[in-house]
Coordinates of C-alpha atoms in Angstrom, one line a residue:
Chain A
M19 CA -67.7 -99.6 -71.5
S20 CA -67.5 -101.4 -68.8
E21 CA -66.8 -99.6 -65.5
E22 CA -63.4 -100.8 -64.2
R23 CA -62.1 -99.2 -66.6
A24 CA -63.1 -95.6 -66.1
A25 CA -62.1 -96.9 -62.7
S26 CA -59.3 -93.9 -62.7
A27 CA -57.6 -91.0 -64.8
L28 CA -53.5 -90.1 -64.5
F29 CA -53.2 -88.0 -61.3
G30 CA -52.3 -84.6 -62.5
R31 CA -54.0 -82.8 -65.7
R32 CA -51.5 -83.8 -69.1
L33 CA -49.8 -82.0 -71.5
L34 CA -51.2 -82.3 -75.3
T35 CA -50.4 -80.9 -78.5
V36 CA -52.5 -79.7 -80.4
T37 CA -52.9 -80.9 -84.2
G38 CA -55.6 -79.0 -85.6
M39 CA -59.3 -77.4 -85.4
D40 CA -61.4 -77.8 -87.8
E41 CA -64.9 -75.4 -88.8
L42 CA -67.7 -77.3 -89.1
G43 CA -70.4 -74.5 -88.7
A44 CA -71.2 -72.3 -85.5
Y45 CA -68.8 -75.1 -83.8
R46 CA -65.2 -76.5 -83.8
V47 CA -63.4 -79.5 -83.1
L48 CA -60.3 -79.7 -81.5
R49 CA -57.9 -82.6 -82.0
A50 CA -54.7 -83.2 -79.9
V51 CA -52.2 -85.6 -79.0
H52 CA -50.3 -86.1 -76.2
D53 CA -46.6 -87.2 -77.9
D54 CA -45.7 -89.6 -76.3
G55 CA -47.9 -92.0 -78.9
A56 CA -48.2 -94.6 -77.0
D57 CA -50.7 -96.6 -79.0
G58 CA -53.6 -93.9 -79.4
A59 CA -56.0 -95.9 -78.2
D60 CA -56.6 -93.6 -75.7
G61 CA -56.8 -90.7 -77.4
G62 CA -53.2 -89.2 -75.5
L63 CA -55.3 -89.0 -72.2
A64 CA -54.0 -91.5 -70.4
G65 CA -52.4 -95.5 -69.8
G66 CA -53.5 -96.7 -72.9
W67 CA -57.1 -97.2 -72.7
A68 CA -60.2 -96.3 -74.3
P69 CA -62.4 -93.5 -72.5
V70 CA -65.8 -94.5 -71.8
P71 CA -68.4 -92.9 -74.1
G72 CA -69.6 -89.6 -72.1
Q73 CA -66.6 -89.3 -69.7
F74 CA -65.4 -85.8 -69.9
A75 CA -62.2 -84.6 -70.0
M76 CA -61.1 -80.9 -68.1
L77 CA -59.5 -78.5 -70.7
A78 CA -56.8 -75.3 -70.8
A79 CA -54.7 -73.2 -72.4
V80 CA -51.7 -73.4 -72.0
E81 CA -50.9 -70.4 -73.4
R82 CA -52.5 -67.3 -72.2
W83 CA -55.6 -68.9 -70.1
G84 CA -56.1 -65.7 -68.3
G85 CA -56.2 -62.3 -69.3
G86 CA -58.6 -62.5 -71.5
E87 CA -61.4 -60.1 -71.6
G88 CA -62.1 -59.7 -67.3
E89 CA -59.3 -61.7 -66.8
R90 CA -60.8 -64.6 -67.8
P91 CA -60.7 -68.3 -68.0
Y92 CA -59.4 -68.9 -64.9
L93 CA -60.8 -72.1 -64.4
P94 CA -60.4 -75.5 -67.2
R95 CA -63.2 -76.0 -68.8
A96 CA -64.8 -79.0 -69.2
F97 CA -65.8 -81.2 -72.2
S98 CA -67.1 -84.5 -73.1
I99 CA -65.4 -86.6 -75.6
A100 CA -66.2 -86.3 -78.4
R101 CA -64.3 -89.2 -80.9
L102 CA -61.1 -91.1 -80.6
S103 CA -59.2 -90.8 -84.0
D104 CA -55.9 -92.1 -84.7
G105 CA -54.1 -91.3 -81.3
E106 CA -56.0 -88.4 -81.1
S107 CA -58.8 -86.9 -79.0
Q108 CA -61.6 -84.6 -80.4
F109 CA -64.1 -82.4 -78.7
L110 CA -66.3 -80.7 -80.0
L111 CA -66.7 -76.7 -79.3
E112 CA -68.8 -73.2 -78.6
D113 CA -67.7 -70.3 -78.3
V114 CA -70.2 -69.1 -75.6
G115 CA -67.6 -67.3 -73.1
P116 CA -63.9 -65.9 -72.6
G117 CA -63.1 -70.6 -72.1
T118 CA -64.9 -71.3 -75.0
R119 CA -63.7 -68.7 -76.8
R120 CA -59.7 -69.0 -76.1
L121 CA -59.7 -73.1 -77.1
C122 CA -61.6 -71.8 -80.0
E123 CA -58.1 -70.1 -81.1
L124 CA -55.7 -72.8 -80.4
R125 CA -53.8 -74.2 -83.4
A126 CA -51.6 -76.6 -84.5
G127 CA -48.5 -77.2 -82.4
D128 CA -50.1 -75.2 -79.2
G129 CA -50.0 -76.5 -75.5
L130 CA -53.3 -77.5 -74.0
W131 CA -53.7 -79.4 -70.9
A132 CA -56.5 -81.8 -70.1
L133 CA -57.0 -84.4 -67.3
G134 CA -58.8 -87.2 -67.6
P135 CA -60.5 -89.2 -68.7
L136 CA -63.0 -87.9 -66.1
G137 CA -66.7 -89.4 -64.3
H138 CA -69.4 -91.9 -65.1
G139 CA -70.4 -92.5 -68.8
F140 CA -72.8 -94.5 -71.1
Q141 CA -74.0 -98.7 -70.4
P142 CA -74.3 -100.4 -73.6
P143 CA -78.4 -101.1 -73.9
S144 CA -79.3 -104.9 -72.5
A145 CA -79.7 -107.2 -75.6
G146 CA -82.5 -106.1 -77.8
R147 CA -83.6 -102.7 -77.1
R148 CA -82.6 -100.4 -79.4
A149 CA -80.1 -96.7 -78.3
L150 CA -82.1 -93.7 -78.7
L151 CA -78.8 -91.2 -79.5
V152 CA -80.7 -87.9 -78.8
G153 CA -78.1 -84.9 -78.5
G154 CA -79.3 -81.2 -79.5
G155 CA -76.8 -78.7 -79.8
V156 CA -72.5 -78.5 -78.8
G157 CA -74.0 -81.4 -76.3
I158 CA -74.6 -84.2 -79.0
A159 CA -70.2 -84.3 -78.4
P160 CA -70.2 -88.2 -76.4
L161 CA -73.3 -89.3 -78.4
A162 CA -70.9 -89.3 -81.1
I163 CA -68.0 -91.4 -79.4
L164 CA -71.2 -93.6 -77.9
Q165 CA -72.0 -94.2 -82.2
D166 CA -69.2 -95.3 -82.9
T167 CA -68.5 -97.7 -79.7
L168 CA -71.7 -98.5 -80.1
A169 CA -70.8 -100.1 -83.4
S170 CA -67.4 -101.4 -83.0
E171 CA -68.3 -103.0 -79.5
S172 CA -71.3 -103.9 -79.2
P173 CA -72.3 -104.1 -82.8
A174 CA -75.8 -106.4 -82.5
V175 CA -77.4 -103.0 -80.7
Q176 CA -78.7 -101.5 -83.3
A177 CA -79.4 -96.3 -82.8
S178 CA -81.3 -94.0 -84.4
V179 CA -80.1 -91.2 -84.2
L180 CA -81.7 -87.7 -83.6
L181 CA -80.5 -84.3 -83.8
G182 CA -81.5 -80.8 -82.2
F183 CA -80.3 -77.7 -83.6
R184 CA -81.4 -74.0 -83.1
D185 CA -80.3 -72.6 -87.5
R186 CA -78.8 -74.2 -90.6
T187 CA -74.9 -73.0 -89.4
R188 CA -75.1 -75.2 -86.1
A189 CA -77.2 -77.8 -88.2
E190 CA -74.0 -77.9 -89.6
G191 CA -72.9 -80.7 -86.7
A192 CA -74.8 -83.3 -87.9
V193 CA -72.3 -84.3 -89.9
L194 CA -69.7 -85.9 -86.5
L195 CA -72.9 -88.7 -86.6
D196 CA -73.8 -91.8 -88.9
G197 CA -77.4 -91.3 -90.4
A198 CA -78.9 -88.9 -87.9
S199 CA -82.6 -87.3 -88.0
V200 CA -82.5 -83.0 -87.3
A201 CA -84.8 -81.4 -86.0
T202 CA -84.0 -77.6 -86.5
D203 CA -85.7 -74.3 -84.7
D204 CA -86.5 -72.4 -86.9
G205 CA -87.3 -75.0 -90.1
S206 CA -83.4 -73.7 -92.4
V207 CA -82.7 -77.8 -92.1
G208 CA -85.0 -81.1 -91.3
Y209 CA -88.3 -81.5 -89.3
H210 CA -89.5 -77.6 -87.7
G211 CA -89.9 -78.4 -84.1
L212 CA -88.0 -79.5 -81.3
V213 CA -86.1 -83.4 -81.1
T214 CA -88.5 -84.0 -78.4
D215 CA -90.8 -84.2 -80.7
L216 CA -89.0 -86.5 -82.7
L217 CA -88.0 -88.6 -80.0
A218 CA -92.1 -89.0 -79.3
A219 CA -92.5 -90.4 -82.7
E220 CA -90.5 -93.0 -82.2
L221 CA -91.3 -94.3 -79.0
Q222 CA -94.1 -94.6 -80.3
R223 CA -93.0 -97.1 -82.5
D224 CA -90.6 -99.0 -80.7
P225 CA -91.5 -98.6 -76.5
Y226 CA -88.5 -100.8 -75.9
A227 CA -86.4 -98.0 -77.1
V228 CA -82.9 -96.9 -74.4
V229 CA -81.8 -93.6 -74.5
Y230 CA -79.3 -91.8 -74.1
A231 CA -79.2 -88.2 -74.4
C232 CA -77.3 -84.5 -74.5
G233 CA -78.0 -81.3 -74.8
P234 CA -79.3 -77.8 -73.1
A235 CA -80.7 -78.5 -70.0
G236 CA -84.9 -77.6 -71.7
M237 CA -84.2 -80.6 -74.3
L238 CA -83.2 -82.9 -71.2
E239 CA -86.2 -82.0 -69.4
G240 CA -88.5 -82.9 -72.0
I241 CA -86.6 -85.8 -72.8
R242 CA -87.0 -86.9 -68.4
A243 CA -90.1 -86.4 -68.5
L244 CA -91.4 -88.0 -71.8
C245 CA -89.3 -91.1 -71.0
A246 CA -90.7 -90.9 -67.1
K247 CA -93.9 -91.2 -68.0
R248 CA -93.5 -93.8 -71.1
Q249 CA -90.5 -95.6 -68.1
T250 CA -88.1 -96.0 -71.2
P251 CA -84.8 -95.8 -69.6
A252 CA -82.7 -92.8 -70.0
Q253 CA -79.6 -91.7 -69.8
L254 CA -78.5 -87.8 -70.0
A255 CA -75.3 -86.4 -69.9
L256 CA -75.8 -83.7 -67.4
E257 CA -73.5 -79.6 -67.9
A258 CA -72.8 -77.6 -65.1
G259 CA -70.1 -75.3 -64.6
M260 CA -67.2 -76.7 -62.0
A261 CA -64.0 -76.2 -61.1
C262 CA -62.4 -78.9 -60.6
G263 CA -63.8 -82.3 -62.3
F264 CA -62.6 -84.9 -60.5
G265 CA -65.1 -84.1 -56.8
A266 CA -63.1 -81.1 -54.8
C267 CA -64.6 -78.6 -55.1
F268 CA -68.1 -79.7 -54.9
G269 CA -69.5 -77.4 -56.8
C270 CA -71.0 -79.1 -60.2
V271 CA -74.8 -80.7 -57.6
V272 CA -77.5 -81.0 -59.4
P273 CA -81.0 -81.7 -56.4
R274 CA -80.6 -85.7 -56.1
R275 CA -84.5 -86.8 -56.5
G276 CA -85.4 -87.7 -52.6
G277 CA -83.3 -85.4 -51.3
G278 CA -79.7 -84.2 -51.2
Y279 CA -77.4 -83.5 -54.3
L280 CA -75.3 -85.4 -57.1
R281 CA -72.2 -84.0 -58.5
V282 CA -71.8 -84.1 -61.7
C283 CA -68.5 -84.9 -62.1
L284 CA -67.9 -87.2 -59.5
D285 CA -72.0 -89.1 -60.2
G286 CA -71.9 -87.9 -62.9
P287 CA -71.6 -87.1 -65.8
V288 CA -74.0 -89.2 -67.6
I289 CA -76.9 -89.9 -65.3
D290 CA -79.9 -91.9 -64.4
A291 CA -83.0 -89.8 -65.2
A292 CA -85.4 -91.9 -62.2
E293 CA -82.4 -89.7 -60.5
L294 CA -83.6 -86.7 -61.1
E295 CA -86.5 -85.2 -60.6
H296 CA -85.9 -82.5 -63.0
V297 CA -82.8 -81.1 -64.5
D298 CA -83.0 -77.2 -63.8
Q299 CA -80.4 -74.7 -65.9
H300 CA -77.1 -75.6 -65.9
A301 CA -75.6 -73.7 -63.2
G302 CA -72.8 -72.1 -64.4
A303 CA -71.5 -68.7 -65.5
A304 CA -70.8 -68.5 -69.9
A305 CA -68.1 -70.6 -69.8
Chain B
M2 CA -37.0 -80.5 -45.9
S3 CA -38.0 -82.2 -43.7
I4 CA -40.3 -79.6 -41.4
E5 CA -41.6 -80.5 -37.8
F6 CA -45.4 -79.2 -37.3
C7 CA -46.6 -78.6 -33.9
G8 CA -45.4 -82.3 -33.0
L9 CA -46.4 -83.7 -36.3
Q10 CA -42.9 -84.6 -38.4
L11 CA -44.2 -83.8 -42.5
A12 CA -41.5 -84.6 -45.3
H13 CA -42.1 -80.9 -47.1
P14 CA -44.0 -77.8 -45.9
I15 CA -46.8 -78.4 -48.2
I16 CA -50.2 -79.6 -47.1
N17 CA -53.8 -78.2 -49.3
G18 CA -57.4 -75.8 -47.3
S19 CA -59.1 -77.7 -46.1
G20 CA -62.7 -77.6 -48.9
T21 CA -59.9 -78.4 -51.8
F22 CA -58.8 -82.2 -52.2
D23 CA -61.2 -84.6 -51.4
A24 CA -59.3 -87.9 -50.8
I25 CA -61.6 -90.1 -51.4
A26 CA -63.0 -89.2 -54.2
A27 CA -60.2 -88.3 -56.1
R28 CA -58.6 -91.9 -54.8
R29 CA -61.7 -92.9 -57.0
V30 CA -60.7 -90.4 -59.6
F31 CA -57.0 -91.6 -60.0
G32 CA -56.9 -94.7 -58.5
E33 CA -54.3 -96.2 -55.5
Q34 CA -51.5 -94.4 -57.7
L35 CA -52.7 -91.4 -55.4
L36 CA -51.9 -92.6 -52.6
E37 CA -48.5 -93.1 -54.0
D38 CA -48.5 -89.9 -55.1
F39 CA -50.0 -88.1 -52.8
P40 CA -49.5 -84.9 -53.1
F41 CA -49.6 -83.1 -50.1
A42 CA -46.9 -83.5 -46.8
A43 CA -50.6 -83.5 -44.5
Y44 CA -54.0 -83.9 -45.2
V45 CA -56.6 -81.8 -43.9
S46 CA -60.5 -83.2 -44.5
K47 CA -62.8 -80.7 -45.3
T48 CA -65.2 -79.5 -42.2
I49 CA -67.6 -80.8 -40.8
T50 CA -70.1 -80.2 -38.5
L51 CA -72.2 -81.6 -35.9
E52 CA -75.7 -82.5 -37.4
P53 CA -75.0 -83.1 -41.5
R54 CA -75.5 -80.8 -44.2
A55 CA -76.8 -81.0 -47.3
G56 CA -74.9 -77.5 -48.7
N57 CA -76.3 -75.0 -50.4
P58 CA -78.8 -74.9 -53.8
P59 CA -77.0 -74.5 -57.0
P60 CA -75.2 -72.3 -58.9
R61 CA -72.9 -72.6 -56.0
L62 CA -69.6 -71.5 -58.4
W63 CA -68.3 -68.3 -60.4
E64 CA -65.1 -67.2 -62.1
T65 CA -64.1 -64.1 -61.5
P66 CA -60.4 -62.0 -62.6
A67 CA -58.7 -64.8 -61.6
G68 CA -60.4 -66.5 -59.1
L69 CA -62.9 -67.8 -58.1
I70 CA -66.1 -67.2 -55.2
N71 CA -67.4 -70.8 -54.0
S72 CA -70.4 -70.9 -51.6
I73 CA -71.1 -74.7 -51.5
G74 CA -72.1 -74.6 -47.3
L75 CA -70.2 -76.8 -45.8
P76 CA -71.9 -80.6 -47.2
N77 CA -70.7 -83.4 -44.8
K78 CA -72.6 -86.1 -43.1
G79 CA -72.0 -84.4 -39.7
L80 CA -70.6 -86.0 -36.9
E81 CA -70.2 -89.4 -37.8
L82 CA -66.3 -89.1 -39.5
T83 CA -65.2 -90.4 -42.6
G84 CA -64.3 -94.0 -41.3
G85 CA -62.0 -96.6 -41.5
A86 CA -62.4 -98.8 -44.1
E87 CA -60.3 -96.9 -46.8
R88 CA -57.0 -96.8 -47.6
Q89 CA -55.1 -93.6 -46.4
P90 CA -52.1 -91.9 -47.4
A91 CA -49.4 -92.4 -45.2
I92 CA -49.6 -89.1 -43.6
P93 CA -50.6 -86.7 -41.3
L94 CA -54.4 -86.1 -41.5
I95 CA -55.6 -83.0 -39.7
T96 CA -59.4 -83.5 -39.3
N97 CA -61.4 -80.2 -39.3
V98 CA -64.4 -79.2 -37.9
M99 CA -66.7 -76.3 -37.3
G100 CA -69.4 -75.1 -34.9
A101 CA -71.2 -72.4 -33.8
T102 CA -70.6 -72.1 -29.9
A103 CA -67.7 -73.1 -27.8
E104 CA -70.0 -75.8 -26.6
E105 CA -70.6 -77.8 -30.6
L106 CA -66.6 -76.9 -31.4
S107 CA -66.4 -78.7 -27.6
R108 CA -67.8 -82.0 -28.8
L109 CA -66.7 -81.9 -32.6
V110 CA -63.0 -81.7 -31.0
E111 CA -63.9 -84.7 -28.2
A112 CA -64.7 -86.3 -30.9
C113 CA -61.8 -86.4 -33.1
D114 CA -59.9 -86.8 -29.7
A115 CA -60.7 -90.5 -29.4
R116 CA -60.0 -91.0 -32.8
A117 CA -56.0 -92.8 -33.1
E118 CA -56.1 -92.0 -36.5
I119 CA -55.9 -88.2 -36.7
A120 CA -52.9 -86.2 -35.9
A121 CA -54.7 -82.8 -35.1
V122 CA -57.8 -80.6 -35.5
E123 CA -58.8 -77.6 -37.2
L124 CA -61.3 -75.0 -35.7
N125 CA -63.3 -73.1 -38.1
V126 CA -64.3 -70.4 -36.8
S127 CA -66.0 -68.6 -40.1
C128 CA -69.3 -69.7 -39.1
P129 CA -71.6 -66.8 -37.1
N130 CA -72.9 -66.3 -34.0
V131 CA -76.8 -67.5 -33.8
K132 CA -77.0 -64.1 -31.0
T133 CA -75.0 -61.6 -32.7
G134 CA -74.3 -62.8 -36.6
L135 CA -70.7 -62.0 -36.0
D136 CA -68.6 -64.7 -37.4
I137 CA -66.8 -65.9 -33.9
G138 CA -63.5 -65.2 -35.5
A139 CA -63.8 -62.2 -36.4
D140 CA -64.2 -60.7 -32.9
P141 CA -60.3 -61.6 -30.8
R142 CA -62.6 -61.4 -27.4
Q143 CA -64.7 -64.1 -28.5
L144 CA -62.2 -66.2 -30.3
E145 CA -60.2 -66.2 -27.6
A146 CA -63.1 -67.4 -24.7
V147 CA -64.2 -70.3 -27.2
V148 CA -60.6 -71.2 -27.8
R149 CA -59.8 -71.5 -24.7
T150 CA -63.9 -73.7 -23.4
V151 CA -62.2 -75.6 -26.4
R152 CA -58.7 -76.1 -26.4
G153 CA -59.7 -78.8 -22.7
R154 CA -61.2 -80.7 -24.9
T155 CA -58.6 -82.5 -26.5
R156 CA -54.5 -83.1 -26.4
K157 CA -54.1 -83.3 -30.2
P158 CA -52.7 -79.7 -31.4
L159 CA -55.4 -77.2 -32.2
I160 CA -55.1 -75.0 -35.0
V161 CA -57.5 -71.8 -34.8
K162 CA -58.5 -71.4 -38.6
L163 CA -58.6 -68.3 -39.3
T164 CA -61.4 -65.3 -41.2
P165 CA -59.7 -62.4 -43.3
N166 CA -63.0 -60.6 -43.0
T167 CA -62.1 -59.2 -39.8
A168 CA -60.9 -55.6 -38.8
D169 CA -57.4 -57.1 -37.5
V170 CA -56.8 -60.0 -38.0
S171 CA -53.5 -60.1 -36.6
A172 CA -55.8 -59.1 -33.3
C173 CA -57.3 -62.2 -33.8
G174 CA -54.2 -64.5 -34.0
L175 CA -52.9 -63.4 -31.0
A176 CA -56.8 -64.4 -29.7
A177 CA -56.6 -67.5 -30.2
E178 CA -52.7 -68.0 -29.5
Q179 CA -53.9 -66.7 -25.8
G180 CA -56.7 -69.3 -26.1
G181 CA -54.3 -71.7 -25.5
A182 CA -54.1 -72.5 -29.6
D183 CA -51.0 -74.6 -31.2
A184 CA -51.4 -72.6 -34.5
V185 CA -53.4 -70.0 -36.7
S186 CA -54.0 -70.5 -40.3
L187 CA -54.9 -68.1 -42.9
I188 CA -56.4 -66.9 -44.5
N189 CA -60.0 -68.4 -45.4
T190 CA -62.4 -66.9 -48.6
L191 CA -63.3 -63.6 -48.5
R192 CA -66.1 -62.9 -48.3
A193 CA -67.9 -61.8 -52.2
T194 CA -70.5 -62.5 -54.4
A195 CA -71.4 -61.8 -57.4
L196 CA -75.1 -60.9 -59.2
A197 CA -76.8 -62.8 -62.5
P198 CA -76.4 -61.4 -66.0
R199 CA -78.9 -60.5 -66.9
G200 CA -81.6 -62.0 -68.7
R201 CA -79.6 -65.3 -66.9
F202 CA -80.8 -67.8 -64.3
A203 CA -80.1 -66.9 -61.0
G204 CA -80.3 -68.9 -57.6
A205 CA -80.8 -66.4 -54.8
G206 CA -82.7 -63.6 -54.3
G207 CA -80.9 -60.6 -52.7
A208 CA -80.7 -62.2 -49.3
D209 CA -79.2 -59.5 -47.2
G210 CA -81.3 -56.9 -48.4
A211 CA -78.6 -55.5 -51.9
G212 CA -79.0 -55.9 -54.6
A213 CA -83.0 -56.6 -53.8
Q214 CA -83.7 -55.0 -57.3
R215 CA -81.5 -58.4 -59.3
D216 CA -80.9 -61.9 -58.7
R217 CA -77.5 -63.1 -56.9
W218 CA -75.7 -65.5 -58.7
L219 CA -75.0 -67.8 -56.2
G220 CA -77.0 -69.8 -54.3
G221 CA -76.8 -69.2 -51.1
G222 CA -75.6 -65.6 -51.5
T223 CA -72.8 -64.9 -50.6
G224 CA -69.5 -66.9 -51.0
G225 CA -65.9 -66.5 -50.3
L226 CA -63.5 -65.4 -52.9
S227 CA -60.7 -67.7 -53.6
G228 CA -56.6 -68.4 -55.9
P229 CA -54.4 -65.8 -56.9
A230 CA -57.8 -62.9 -56.8
I231 CA -55.9 -62.8 -52.9
R232 CA -52.9 -63.8 -53.0
A233 CA -51.9 -60.5 -52.0
V234 CA -54.1 -60.0 -49.3
A235 CA -52.7 -63.0 -47.4
L236 CA -49.9 -62.6 -48.0
A237 CA -50.2 -59.2 -46.0
Q238 CA -52.2 -60.9 -43.6
V239 CA -49.7 -63.8 -42.8
A240 CA -47.1 -60.9 -42.5
A241 CA -49.1 -59.6 -39.6
V242 CA -49.8 -63.0 -38.1
A243 CA -46.8 -64.5 -37.7
A244 CA -44.8 -60.5 -36.8
R245 CA -47.9 -60.9 -33.8
V246 CA -47.8 -64.6 -32.5
A247 CA -45.2 -67.3 -31.4
I248 CA -47.1 -70.7 -32.6
P249 CA -46.3 -71.7 -36.5
V250 CA -48.9 -70.4 -39.3
V251 CA -49.9 -72.1 -41.8
G252 CA -49.7 -69.8 -44.7
M253 CA -52.2 -69.7 -48.0
G254 CA -54.3 -68.0 -50.0
G255 CA -53.9 -68.3 -53.8
V256 CA -50.5 -70.0 -53.7
Q257 CA -49.9 -71.8 -57.6
S258 CA -46.4 -72.3 -57.7
A259 CA -43.3 -73.2 -55.1
A260 CA -42.3 -69.3 -55.9
H261 CA -45.7 -67.7 -53.9
A262 CA -45.1 -70.4 -51.3
Q263 CA -41.4 -69.2 -50.4
E264 CA -43.3 -65.9 -49.7
L265 CA -45.3 -66.8 -47.3
L266 CA -42.8 -68.5 -46.1
D267 CA -40.4 -66.2 -46.3
V268 CA -42.9 -63.8 -44.4
G269 CA -42.6 -66.4 -41.7
A270 CA -45.6 -69.0 -42.4
T271 CA -44.1 -73.1 -41.1
L272 CA -46.6 -75.0 -43.9
V273 CA -48.4 -73.6 -46.5
A274 CA -51.2 -74.5 -47.9
V275 CA -52.4 -75.6 -52.0
G276 CA -56.6 -74.6 -52.3
T277 CA -57.8 -73.3 -54.9
E278 CA -54.7 -74.6 -57.7
S279 CA -55.0 -77.7 -56.7
F280 CA -58.8 -77.6 -58.5
R281 CA -57.1 -76.4 -62.4
D282 CA -53.8 -78.7 -61.7
P283 CA -55.1 -81.9 -58.7
A284 CA -50.9 -82.3 -58.4
A285 CA -50.0 -79.0 -57.9
G286 CA -49.0 -79.5 -54.2
A287 CA -46.4 -82.2 -55.7
R288 CA -45.3 -79.3 -58.1
I289 CA -44.6 -76.6 -55.6
A290 CA -42.8 -78.8 -52.5
Q291 CA -41.5 -80.2 -55.8
G292 CA -40.4 -76.2 -56.7
L293 CA -39.3 -76.0 -52.5
R294 CA -35.9 -78.3 -52.6

């Protein structure tokens, strides 16, 4: 998870081929490869090096991108890389708008435009500190590859996983990670309540843990506030509506503590919680 | 395919629209390969203003049918222009500047004139006059006066980026020419807005009265529409201006393919700028230039 490896994506979007679309409760796992095969370490995205957990790709269907309801989608959509497996890149989808709906329709053999890996990912914890991976909803995606990478590259790091979901069909997504403690809003699975309650209890037990989080803005704000109060380091993977993913459009900004803005695509998507005064609602239309 | 534009020799007729490609950010993302494969024959900077600007509060984007409304608000570091340490692509740099008055624009243009690495200056005249509230570039008489004042401050080629939000864009093109512009570029984005979906977090209230009972989506209230949704408008406006002026025209608006670029060339444009399409595909400029060969 070194910074050097994240230095460059290939210039230009890449044509991937969809290899599968797996149902996972309310979600779908989109799997895709690049035809050149390479050695598979990059999930088909770029020149042979693995993405850093937390990095993302801009995705668009090759066929019928546009022409849906309201003549959308038009722009590509940003997705965390959820996992690399057998030369495939995997992305976690939830149908919440015209772009995600069209991507959910893809089937094996269909073409997928992908630009990436993009952005800054998670940094591993310093020696001796435990990693607490905290995810909510479809935002659990980058925590899966983070868990994989910590296990393979930082085997000394102990990692615990806390996941929150709205209901039972969404909680099925928890199988993406090993050994997750689950909370649901409706109490249908696991703890009845917010995942931040589980986090507070964990931090009570182990005040030296480091938090890695991705999920809805309300959850991230809860985590930010909790970690700020306890002086716990937290790395938050943010989401924002973005047109390009590579710093060109300046559309995906979030306010930076002390003034000005951060570009989520370039300065993030993983941002040190100390850089933020507050995690605002996602500045994006239904994707 | 090599082409001459205002005394500059360009490898092909495809450049970028101002504010749609950040060469420094792109180099951080794509590495040195970007400089080797730079997709444009000249690089147009994002708009620089006298004072630093943080830009508009989010949300800044709204996807429309076949297009995008942006309300970015011209974030930039002010007259402290982006400087020399970064390795630049070996192509002409065109610096885009915006000011609310002829005096502001003059100071910016003089600063550009003193910088050897700047090959040409593009004036963004889509800035409201603080007294009238109208865009400087929307009124032919005001535009001609501003261009004439600024013209005297530099020997570098001066390109005036026309606004489409005016009654008669060809009259504005003619005014820019008579004021001393070396070229005009068009179209800038079309003024547009979007309302927040019911029940969703929104940015600004109804700042200009309309839609006051329902929140605007964009933090800046209104924005500019770009993308294929505006291509037919761009074709009409570029054709109208090219028919009326003798100076070169840079045509842009919704270009996604070489065929679209060729249409603008066919109605009289000398160069074609690619903007929003680069958001979807950062190498779009190279693809389009290749398709024109």
